[in-house]
Amino acid sequence: MNILIKSATIIDSKSEFHNTVQDILIEKSVISKIAENIKNTNNYKEINLENLHISQGWFDSSVCYGEPGFEDRETIIHGLQTAALSGFTTVAMNANTEPVLDSSSNIAFVKSKAKNHAVTLLPIGALTKDSKGEHLAEMYDMKNAGACAFQDFKKPIENANMLKIALQYASNFNGLVYSYPQDNSISRNGVVNENITSTTLGLKGNPNLAEALQVARDLFLLEYTNGKLHIPTISTAESVELIREAKKKKLDVSCSVAIHNLFFTDDVLTTFDTNFKVQPPLRIQKDVDALIEGVKDGTIDLVTSDHNPLNIELKNIEFDYADYGTIGLESAFSALNTLFSVKKTVSILTKGKERFGQESTTISEGNKINASLFNPNGKFTFDTSNIHSKSKNSIFLNTPLKGSVYGIIANNKMILK
């Protein structure tokens, strides 16, 4: 693949060309030259886009694709195309398929589906067989087949001994164990944050305590086992503080937050719009402020779209009975770019690959190109015309956002809108 990119602002703090406008010559998928004015002597394909910015390829640590089992929601190929058009060059796919990704053969199937795409797919294997929390899955075999981590998607590990054993076992092969932060004995089927809003709306509440207790327990187990733990999609101020203190103790813990938990509070629930029914629930402003501070100071390692396509019949019903989840890939960059500066947004989106066994590739001469292309300017209101996913259940519908994505260049391929 030979391409000449013209007049691109490079946003890459690890590159000597950071925050400068340059031409970028790509030959055989390698960056051969970066300079202010490169002549197209070989008549390569030119990319010349309005206010073009380029960075290292973006990473999302939590996406759901329906294949196998729920292809009507999103197939792997369609999901990867959605990721590419949203600026992501690498995504970690959750195990909530049918059958669950709990064996090396299932991991191999998913990997084979994605092998020729521009976007790199990292399957997350189930932690327990059929994600039932009863017996450990084939973690080592799945790791060898390409699994990047292990979790029972959105299901807490209720048996503390199960998590202890998983952390100890995975440490033998540098395996990363997820533990979803919710104590079900406290949350008790709560569908929204427990506070005055849940009482006013007559909806069952899920208190901060349910998350904080689980995080505290898991961190004690991590310290005991000396394992490697990832706590996905935290949503409370208490969790941020617990993880901050754990990192001061040098525990090997990472965590993520969903973009919508940085953007919305439970005040939006007054319309009973089921697109706002997410797991964990939207919290209050105090929690949002703590989460944003956690992103800024590095306590929170990753920000995820938590992309979860769902059919309309699963969302367009009474709030109590609607499924949890929102799509998020298409709105991810613009939502973050609305909250943070472009440099911070790119820093967030390019952070965390190493935790999942992937190397970062800077925008520098001699490196293979793995890049996201975007325009940080321009305000718009997000609507269904911005959605590429087969499902349209977006929490960001009718929300003013800033910035747009052109596409990606990765794996010897280019995908642009």
CSV table of C-alpha atoms in Angstrom, one decimal:
chain,number,residue,atom,x,y,z
A,1,MET,CA,0.0,0.0,0.0
A,2,ASN,CA,1.5,3.3,-1.1
A,3,ILE,CA,-0.2,6.6,0.0
A,4,LEU,CA,0.8,10.2,0.3
A,5,ILE,CA,-1.1,12.0,3.1
A,6,LYS,CA,-1.0,15.8,2.6
A,7,SER,CA,-1.0,18.5,5.3
A,8,ALA,CA,-1.9,16.4,8.3
A,9,THR,CA,-1.6,17.7,11.9
A,10,ILE,CA,0.2,14.9,13.8
A,11,ILE,CA,-1.1,14.3,17.3
A,12,ASP,CA,1.3,11.9,18.9
A,13,SER,CA,3.2,12.9,22.0
A,14,LYS,CA,5.8,10.1,21.4
A,15,SER,CA,6.6,11.4,17.9
A,16,GLU,CA,9.2,14.0,17.1
A,17,PHE,CA,6.5,15.6,14.8
A,18,HIS,CA,3.9,16.0,17.5
A,19,ASN,CA,1.6,18.9,17.0
A,20,THR,CA,3.1,19.9,13.6
A,21,VAL,CA,1.5,19.9,10.1
A,22,GLN,CA,3.3,17.5,7.8
A,23,ASP,CA,3.0,15.4,4.7
A,24,ILE,CA,3.4,11.7,5.3
A,25,LEU,CA,4.6,9.3,2.7
A,26,ILE,CA,3.6,5.6,3.2
A,27,GLU,CA,5.3,3.0,1.0
A,28,LYS,CA,4.5,-0.7,1.4
A,29,SER,CA,2.6,0.2,4.6
A,30,VAL,CA,5.7,1.8,6.2
A,31,ILE,CA,6.1,5.5,6.9
A,32,SER,CA,9.1,6.2,4.7
A,33,LYS,CA,9.1,10.0,5.0
A,34,ILE,CA,7.6,12.8,7.0
A,35,ALA,CA,8.2,16.4,5.9
A,36,GLU,CA,6.4,19.7,5.3
A,37,ASN,CA,6.1,19.3,1.5
A,38,ILE,CA,6.6,15.9,-0.2
A,39,LYS,CA,6.2,15.8,-3.9
A,40,ASN,CA,4.2,13.0,-5.3
A,41,THR,CA,6.8,11.8,-7.8
A,42,ASN,CA,5.5,8.2,-8.0
A,43,ASN,CA,1.9,9.3,-8.5
A,44,TYR,CA,0.7,7.5,-5.3
A,45,LYS,CA,-2.8,7.9,-4.1
A,46,GLU,CA,-3.1,11.2,-2.3
A,47,ILE,CA,-5.2,11.9,0.9
A,48,ASN,CA,-6.0,15.5,1.2
A,49,LEU,CA,-8.9,16.1,3.7
A,50,GLU,CA,-10.2,19.2,5.5
A,51,ASN,CA,-8.4,20.0,8.8
A,52,LEU,CA,-6.9,16.5,8.7
A,53,HIS,CA,-5.4,15.2,12.0
A,54,ILE,CA,-3.7,11.9,12.4
A,55,SER,CA,-2.7,9.9,15.5
A,56,GLN,CA,-1.7,6.4,16.5
A,57,GLY,CA,-4.5,4.0,16.0
A,58,TRP,CA,-7.2,4.0,18.6
A,59,PHE,CA,-8.1,1.1,20.9
A,60,ASP,CA,-11.4,0.1,22.5
A,61,SER,CA,-11.3,-2.4,25.3
A,62,SER,CA,-14.9,-3.4,25.3
A,63,VAL,CA,-17.1,-4.0,22.2
A,64,CYS,CA,-19.9,-6.6,21.7
A,65,TYR,CA,-20.5,-8.2,18.3
A,66,GLY,CA,-23.3,-10.6,17.8
A,67,GLU,CA,-21.4,-13.3,16.1
A,68,PRO,CA,-21.8,-16.2,16.7
A,69,GLY,CA,-25.4,-16.4,17.7
A,70,PHE,CA,-26.8,-12.9,17.4
A,71,GLU,CA,-25.8,-11.9,13.9
A,72,ASP,CA,-29.0,-9.9,13.5
A,73,ARG,CA,-27.5,-7.4,16.0
A,74,GLU,CA,-24.0,-7.1,14.5
A,75,THR,CA,-21.8,-9.5,12.6
A,76,ILE,CA,-18.0,-9.5,13.2
A,77,ILE,CA,-17.2,-8.0,9.8
A,78,HIS,CA,-19.9,-5.3,10.1
A,79,GLY,CA,-18.8,-4.5,13.6
A,80,LEU,CA,-15.2,-4.2,12.5
A,81,GLN,CA,-16.2,-1.9,9.7
A,82,THR,CA,-18.1,0.2,12.2
A,83,ALA,CA,-15.0,0.4,14.4
A,84,ALA,CA,-12.9,1.5,11.4
A,85,LEU,CA,-15.3,4.2,10.4
A,86,SER,CA,-15.2,5.3,14.0
A,87,GLY,CA,-11.4,5.6,14.0
A,88,PHE,CA,-10.5,2.4,15.9
A,89,THR,CA,-7.7,0.2,14.6
A,90,THR,CA,-7.9,-2.4,17.5
A,91,VAL,CA,-10.9,-3.6,19.5
A,92,ALA,CA,-11.3,-6.2,22.3
A,93,MET,CA,-14.5,-8.2,21.7
A,94,ASN,CA,-16.5,-9.5,24.7
A,95,ALA,CA,-17.4,-13.1,25.1
A,96,ASN,CA,-21.2,-12.7,25.3
A,97,THR,CA,-22.0,-14.7,22.2
A,98,GLU,CA,-23.9,-17.9,21.6
A,99,PRO,CA,-22.1,-20.1,22.2
A,100,VAL,CA,-20.0,-18.2,24.7
A,101,LEU,CA,-16.4,-17.7,23.8
A,102,ASP,CA,-15.2,-20.3,26.5
A,103,SER,CA,-13.0,-22.6,24.4
A,104,SER,CA,-9.9,-22.3,22.2
A,105,SER,CA,-12.0,-23.4,19.1
A,106,ASN,CA,-14.5,-20.5,19.7
A,107,ILE,CA,-11.6,-18.0,20.1
A,108,ALA,CA,-10.0,-19.4,16.9
A,109,PHE,CA,-13.4,-19.0,15.0
A,110,VAL,CA,-13.6,-15.3,16.0
A,111,LYS,CA,-10.0,-14.7,15.1
A,112,SER,CA,-10.5,-16.3,11.7
A,113,LYS,CA,-13.5,-14.1,10.9
A,114,ALA,CA,-11.4,-11.0,11.4
A,115,LYS,CA,-8.0,-12.1,10.0
A,116,ASN,CA,-8.2,-10.1,6.8
A,117,HIS,CA,-9.7,-6.9,8.2
A,118,ALA,CA,-8.0,-3.5,8.7
A,119,VAL,CA,-9.1,-3.6,12.3
A,120,THR,CA,-7.3,-5.9,14.7
A,121,LEU,CA,-9.7,-8.0,16.8
A,122,LEU,CA,-8.7,-9.2,20.2
A,123,PRO,CA,-11.2,-11.8,21.6
A,124,ILE,CA,-11.8,-11.8,25.3
A,125,GLY,CA,-12.4,-15.3,26.5
A,126,ALA,CA,-15.0,-16.3,29.1
A,127,LEU,CA,-13.6,-16.7,32.6
A,128,THR,CA,-15.9,-19.5,33.5
A,129,LYS,CA,-17.6,-22.2,31.4
A,130,ASP,CA,-20.6,-20.7,29.7
A,131,SER,CA,-20.1,-17.6,31.9
A,132,LYS,CA,-22.0,-19.3,34.7
A,133,GLY,CA,-19.5,-18.7,37.4
A,134,GLU,CA,-19.2,-22.4,38.4
A,135,HIS,CA,-16.1,-23.8,36.7
A,136,LEU,CA,-13.1,-22.1,35.2
A,137,ALA,CA,-13.0,-22.1,31.4
A,138,GLU,CA,-10.0,-23.3,29.3
A,139,MET,CA,-8.0,-20.1,30.0
A,140,TYR,CA,-4.6,-21.3,29.0
A,141,ASP,CA,-5.8,-22.9,25.8
A,142,MET,CA,-7.8,-19.8,24.9
A,143,LYS,CA,-4.7,-17.6,25.6
A,144,ASN,CA,-2.7,-19.7,23.1
A,145,ALA,CA,-5.5,-19.4,20.6
A,146,GLY,CA,-5.4,-15.6,20.8
A,147,ALA,CA,-7.6,-14.5,23.8
A,148,CYS,CA,-6.3,-11.2,25.2
A,149,ALA,CA,-8.1,-11.5,28.6
A,150,PHE,CA,-10.8,-13.3,30.5
A,151,GLN,CA,-14.2,-12.2,31.8
A,152,ASP,CA,-17.8,-13.2,32.3
A,153,PHE,CA,-19.3,-10.1,30.5
A,154,LYS,CA,-21.3,-7.9,32.9
A,155,LYS,CA,-21.5,-10.8,35.4
A,156,PRO,CA,-19.8,-10.4,38.8
A,157,ILE,CA,-17.7,-13.3,40.1
A,158,GLU,CA,-19.9,-13.9,43.1
A,159,ASN,CA,-17.7,-16.7,44.5
A,160,ALA,CA,-14.6,-15.0,45.9
A,161,ASN,CA,-12.6,-18.3,45.9
A,162,MET,CA,-13.3,-18.6,42.1
A,163,LEU,CA,-11.7,-15.2,41.5
A,164,LYS,CA,-8.8,-16.1,43.8
A,165,ILE,CA,-8.1,-19.3,41.9
A,166,ALA,CA,-8.5,-17.5,38.5
A,167,LEU,CA,-6.0,-14.8,39.5
A,168,GLN,CA,-3.5,-17.4,40.7
A,169,TYR,CA,-3.9,-19.6,37.7
A,170,ALA,CA,-3.7,-16.8,35.1
A,171,SER,CA,-0.5,-15.5,36.7
A,172,ASN,CA,1.3,-18.6,35.4
A,173,PHE,CA,0.9,-17.3,31.8
A,174,ASN,CA,0.5,-13.6,32.4
A,175,GLY,CA,-3.2,-13.7,31.9
A,176,LEU,CA,-5.4,-10.7,32.5
A,177,VAL,CA,-8.5,-11.4,34.5
A,178,TYR,CA,-11.6,-9.1,34.4
A,179,SER,CA,-13.9,-8.8,37.4
A,180,TYR,CA,-17.2,-6.9,36.9
A,181,PRO,CA,-17.7,-4.5,39.8
A,182,GLN,CA,-21.1,-5.3,41.2
A,183,ASP,CA,-22.3,-7.1,44.4
A,184,ASN,CA,-25.6,-8.6,43.3
A,185,SER,CA,-26.7,-9.1,46.9
A,186,ILE,CA,-26.7,-5.3,47.3
A,187,SER,CA,-27.8,-4.3,43.8
A,188,ARG,CA,-30.8,-6.6,43.9
A,189,ASN,CA,-31.9,-6.1,40.3
A,190,GLY,CA,-31.7,-2.3,40.5
A,191,VAL,CA,-32.1,-0.8,37.1
A,192,VAL,CA,-30.9,2.8,37.7
A,193,ASN,CA,-28.8,4.6,40.3
A,194,GLU,CA,-30.3,4.5,43.8
A,195,ASN,CA,-31.1,8.1,44.8
A,196,ILE,CA,-33.9,10.6,44.7
A,197,THR,CA,-34.3,10.1,40.9
A,198,SER,CA,-35.0,6.4,41.2
A,199,THR,CA,-37.5,7.1,44.0
A,200,THR,CA,-39.2,9.8,42.0
A,201,LEU,CA,-39.5,7.6,38.9
A,202,GLY,CA,-40.5,4.5,40.8
A,203,LEU,CA,-37.6,2.5,39.5
A,204,LYS,CA,-35.5,0.0,41.4
A,205,GLY,CA,-32.2,1.5,42.6
A,206,ASN,CA,-28.7,0.1,42.3
A,207,PRO,CA,-26.5,1.9,45.0
A,208,ASN,CA,-22.9,2.9,44.8
A,209,LEU,CA,-22.3,0.5,47.6
A,210,ALA,CA,-22.9,-2.5,45.4
A,211,GLU,CA,-20.0,-1.4,43.2
A,212,ALA,CA,-17.6,-0.3,45.9
A,213,LEU,CA,-18.0,-3.5,48.0
A,214,GLN,CA,-17.1,-5.6,45.0
A,215,VAL,CA,-14.1,-3.4,44.0
A,216,ALA,CA,-12.8,-3.5,47.6
A,217,ARG,CA,-13.2,-7.3,47.7
A,218,ASP,CA,-11.5,-7.8,44.4
A,219,LEU,CA,-8.5,-5.6,45.4
A,220,PHE,CA,-8.0,-7.6,48.6
A,221,LEU,CA,-8.0,-10.8,46.5
A,222,LEU,CA,-5.5,-9.2,44.0
A,223,GLU,CA,-3.2,-8.2,46.8
A,224,TYR,CA,-3.4,-11.8,48.2
A,225,THR,CA,-2.7,-13.5,44.9
A,226,ASN,CA,-0.3,-11.1,43.3
A,227,GLY,CA,-2.2,-11.5,40.1
A,228,LYS,CA,-3.2,-9.2,37.2
A,229,LEU,CA,-6.7,-7.7,37.4
A,230,HIS,CA,-8.8,-5.4,35.2
A,231,ILE,CA,-11.9,-3.8,36.6
A,232,PRO,CA,-14.2,-2.8,33.7
A,233,THR,CA,-16.6,0.1,33.5
A,234,ILE,CA,-16.5,1.6,37.0
A,235,SER,CA,-19.1,4.3,37.7
A,236,THR,CA,-18.6,5.6,41.2
A,237,ALA,CA,-16.4,8.0,43.1
A,238,GLU,CA,-15.8,5.3,45.7
A,239,SER,CA,-14.3,3.0,43.1
A,240,VAL,CA,-12.0,5.6,41.7
A,241,GLU,CA,-10.6,6.2,45.2
A,242,LEU,CA,-10.2,2.5,46.0
A,243,ILE,CA,-8.3,1.9,42.8
A,244,ARG,CA,-6.2,5.0,43.3
A,245,GLU,CA,-5.1,3.7,46.7
A,246,ALA,CA,-4.4,0.2,45.2
A,247,LYS,CA,-2.2,1.7,42.6
A,248,LYS,CA,-0.2,3.5,45.3
A,249,LYS,CA,0.4,0.1,46.8
A,250,LYS,CA,1.7,-1.0,43.4
A,251,LEU,CA,-1.0,-3.6,42.8
A,252,ASP,CA,-1.2,-4.8,39.2
A,253,VAL,CA,-4.7,-3.4,38.6
A,254,SER,CA,-6.2,-1.5,35.7
A,255,CYS,CA,-9.7,-0.2,35.2
A,256,SER,CA,-11.9,1.4,32.6
A,257,VAL,CA,-14.9,3.7,32.4
A,258,ALA,CA,-17.6,3.9,29.8
A,259,ILE,CA,-17.8,7.2,27.9
A,260,HIS,CA,-21.5,7.6,28.7
A,261,ASN,CA,-20.7,7.5,32.4
A,262,LEU,CA,-18.4,10.5,31.9
A,263,PHE,CA,-21.0,12.4,29.8
A,264,PHE,CA,-24.5,11.9,31.4
A,265,THR,CA,-26.0,11.8,34.9
A,266,ASP,CA,-29.2,10.1,36.0
A,267,ASP,CA,-31.0,13.4,35.5
A,268,VAL,CA,-31.6,12.3,31.9
A,269,LEU,CA,-33.8,9.4,33.0
A,270,THR,CA,-36.9,11.5,33.5
A,271,THR,CA,-38.0,10.7,29.9
A,272,PHE,CA,-37.8,6.9,30.6
A,273,ASP,CA,-35.8,6.6,27.3
A,274,THR,CA,-34.4,3.0,27.4
A,275,ASN,CA,-31.3,4.1,25.5
A,276,PHE,CA,-30.2,5.5,28.9
A,277,LYS,CA,-30.6,2.0,30.5
A,278,VAL,CA,-27.0,0.9,30.8
A,279,GLN,CA,-24.9,-1.2,33.1
A,280,PRO,CA,-23.5,0.1,35.3
A,281,PRO,CA,-26.2,2.8,35.6
A,282,LEU,CA,-25.7,6.5,35.1
A,283,ARG,CA,-24.8,8.1,38.4
A,284,ILE,CA,-24.9,11.6,39.9
A,285,GLN,CA,-22.7,14.6,39.2
A,286,LYS,CA,-20.3,13.8,42.1
A,287,ASP,CA,-19.5,10.5,40.5
A,288,VAL,CA,-19.1,11.9,37.0
A,289,ASP,CA,-16.7,14.6,38.4
A,290,ALA,CA,-14.7,11.9,40.2
A,291,LEU,CA,-14.5,9.7,37.1
A,292,ILE,CA,-13.3,12.6,34.9
A,293,GLU,CA,-10.7,13.4,37.5
A,294,GLY,CA,-9.7,9.7,37.5
A,295,VAL,CA,-9.2,9.9,33.7
A,296,LYS,CA,-7.2,13.1,34.0
A,297,ASP,CA,-4.8,11.8,36.7
A,298,GLY,CA,-4.4,8.3,35.3
A,299,THR,CA,-6.2,6.4,37.9
A,300,ILE,CA,-8.6,5.2,35.2
A,301,ASP,CA,-6.5,3.5,32.5
A,302,LEU,CA,-9.0,3.2,29.7
A,303,VAL,CA,-12.1,4.8,28.4
A,304,THR,CA,-14.4,2.5,26.4
A,305,SER,CA,-17.3,2.9,24.1
A,306,ASP,CA,-18.9,-0.2,25.8
A,307,HIS,CA,-20.4,-0.8,22.4
A,308,ASN,CA,-23.4,-3.2,22.7
A,309,PRO,CA,-25.8,-3.4,19.7
A,310,LEU,CA,-29.3,-4.5,20.6
A,311,ASN,CA,-32.4,-5.1,18.5
A,312,ILE,CA,-35.2,-2.6,18.7
A,313,GLU,CA,-37.5,-5.1,20.4
A,314,LEU,CA,-35.1,-5.4,23.3
A,315,LYS,CA,-35.1,-1.6,23.9
A,316,ASN,CA,-38.4,-0.3,22.7
A,317,ILE,CA,-40.4,-1.7,25.7
A,318,GLU,CA,-41.1,-0.7,29.3
A,319,PHE,CA,-38.0,0.5,31.1
A,320,ASP,CA,-37.9,-2.2,33.7
A,321,TYR,CA,-37.9,-4.9,31.0
A,322,ALA,CA,-35.6,-3.4,28.4
A,323,ASP,CA,-32.1,-4.8,28.0
A,324,TYR,CA,-29.1,-2.9,29.3
A,325,GLY,CA,-26.7,-1.4,26.7
A,326,THR,CA,-25.9,1.2,24.1
A,327,ILE,CA,-23.9,1.3,20.9
A,328,GLY,CA,-20.9,3.6,21.3
A,329,LEU,CA,-18.3,3.3,18.7
A,330,GLU,CA,-19.6,5.9,16.3
A,331,SER,CA,-20.0,8.6,19.0
A,332,ALA,CA,-16.8,7.7,21.0
A,333,PHE,CA,-14.4,10.2,19.5
A,334,SER,CA,-16.9,13.1,19.2
A,335,ALA,CA,-18.1,12.6,22.8
A,336,LEU,CA,-14.6,12.6,24.3
A,337,ASN,CA,-13.6,15.5,22.1
A,338,THR,CA,-16.6,17.4,23.5
A,339,LEU,CA,-15.4,16.8,27.1
A,340,PHE,CA,-11.6,17.1,26.6
A,341,SER,CA,-9.0,18.8,24.5
A,342,VAL,CA,-8.0,17.1,21.3
A,343,LYS,CA,-4.7,16.1,22.7
A,344,LYS,CA,-6.2,14.6,25.8
A,345,THR,CA,-8.9,12.8,23.7
A,346,VAL,CA,-6.2,11.2,21.5
A,347,SER,CA,-4.2,10.3,24.6
A,348,ILE,CA,-7.3,8.5,26.0
A,349,LEU,CA,-8.0,6.7,22.8
A,350,THR,CA,-4.5,5.5,22.2
A,351,LYS,CA,-3.9,4.3,25.8
A,352,GLY,CA,-3.9,0.8,27.1
A,353,LYS,CA,-3.0,-1.4,24.2
A,354,GLU,CA,0.0,-2.7,26.0
A,355,ARG,CA,-2.2,-4.1,28.8
A,356,PHE,CA,-3.7,-6.3,26.2
A,357,GLY,CA,-0.5,-7.4,24.6
A,358,GLN,CA,-0.4,-5.0,21.8
A,359,GLU,CA,2.5,-2.6,20.9
A,360,SER,CA,1.9,1.0,20.2
A,361,THR,CA,3.3,2.4,16.9
A,362,THR,CA,4.2,6.0,16.8
A,363,ILE,CA,3.8,8.3,13.8
A,364,SER,CA,7.6,8.2,12.9
A,365,GLU,CA,9.7,7.3,9.9
A,366,GLY,CA,10.4,3.6,9.6
A,367,ASN,CA,7.4,2.5,11.5
A,368,LYS,CA,4.5,0.5,10.1
A,369,ILE,CA,1.5,2.7,9.7
A,370,ASN,CA,-1.3,2.1,12.2
A,371,ALA,CA,-3.3,5.4,12.4
A,372,SER,CA,-6.6,7.1,13.0
A,373,LEU,CA,-7.6,10.1,10.8
A,374,PHE,CA,-10.0,12.7,12.1
A,375,ASN,CA,-11.1,16.3,12.2
A,376,PRO,CA,-11.5,17.7,15.8
A,377,ASN,CA,-13.5,20.7,14.7
A,378,GLY,CA,-17.1,21.1,13.8
A,379,LYS,CA,-20.1,20.8,16.0
A,380,PHE,CA,-23.1,18.6,15.1
A,381,THR,CA,-26.1,16.8,16.7
A,382,PHE,CA,-25.6,13.1,16.7
A,383,ASP,CA,-28.5,11.2,15.0
A,384,THR,CA,-29.2,8.0,13.2
A,385,SER,CA,-27.4,9.2,10.1
A,386,ASN,CA,-24.2,9.0,12.1
A,387,ILE,CA,-24.7,5.4,12.9
A,388,HIS,CA,-23.2,2.6,10.9
A,389,SER,CA,-24.1,-0.2,13.3
A,390,LYS,CA,-26.9,-2.6,12.3
A,391,SER,CA,-28.5,-1.6,15.7
A,392,LYS,CA,-29.5,2.0,16.5
A,393,ASN,CA,-29.6,1.9,20.3
A,394,SER,CA,-27.4,4.9,21.0
A,395,ILE,CA,-27.4,6.8,24.2
A,396,PHE,CA,-26.0,9.8,22.3
A,397,LEU,CA,-29.0,10.3,20.0
A,398,ASN,CA,-29.9,14.0,19.7
A,399,THR,CA,-26.8,15.0,21.7
A,400,PRO,CA,-24.6,18.0,20.5
A,401,LEU,CA,-21.1,16.7,19.9
A,402,LYS,CA,-17.8,18.0,18.4
A,403,GLY,CA,-15.5,16.6,15.8
A,404,SER,CA,-15.7,13.8,13.2
A,405,VAL,CA,-13.7,10.8,12.1
A,406,TYR,CA,-12.4,10.1,8.6
A,407,GLY,CA,-11.3,6.5,9.1
A,408,ILE,CA,-8.1,4.5,9.6
A,409,ILE,CA,-5.0,3.1,7.9
A,410,ALA,CA,-3.9,-0.2,9.4
A,411,ASN,CA,-2.9,-3.8,8.5
A,412,ASN,CA,-2.0,-2.8,4.9
A,413,LYS,CA,-5.5,-1.4,4.3
A,414,MET,CA,-7.2,2.0,4.3
A,415,ILE,CA,-10.9,2.5,5.2
A,416,LEU,CA,-12.3,6.1,4.9
A,417,LYS,CA,-15.8,7.4,4.9
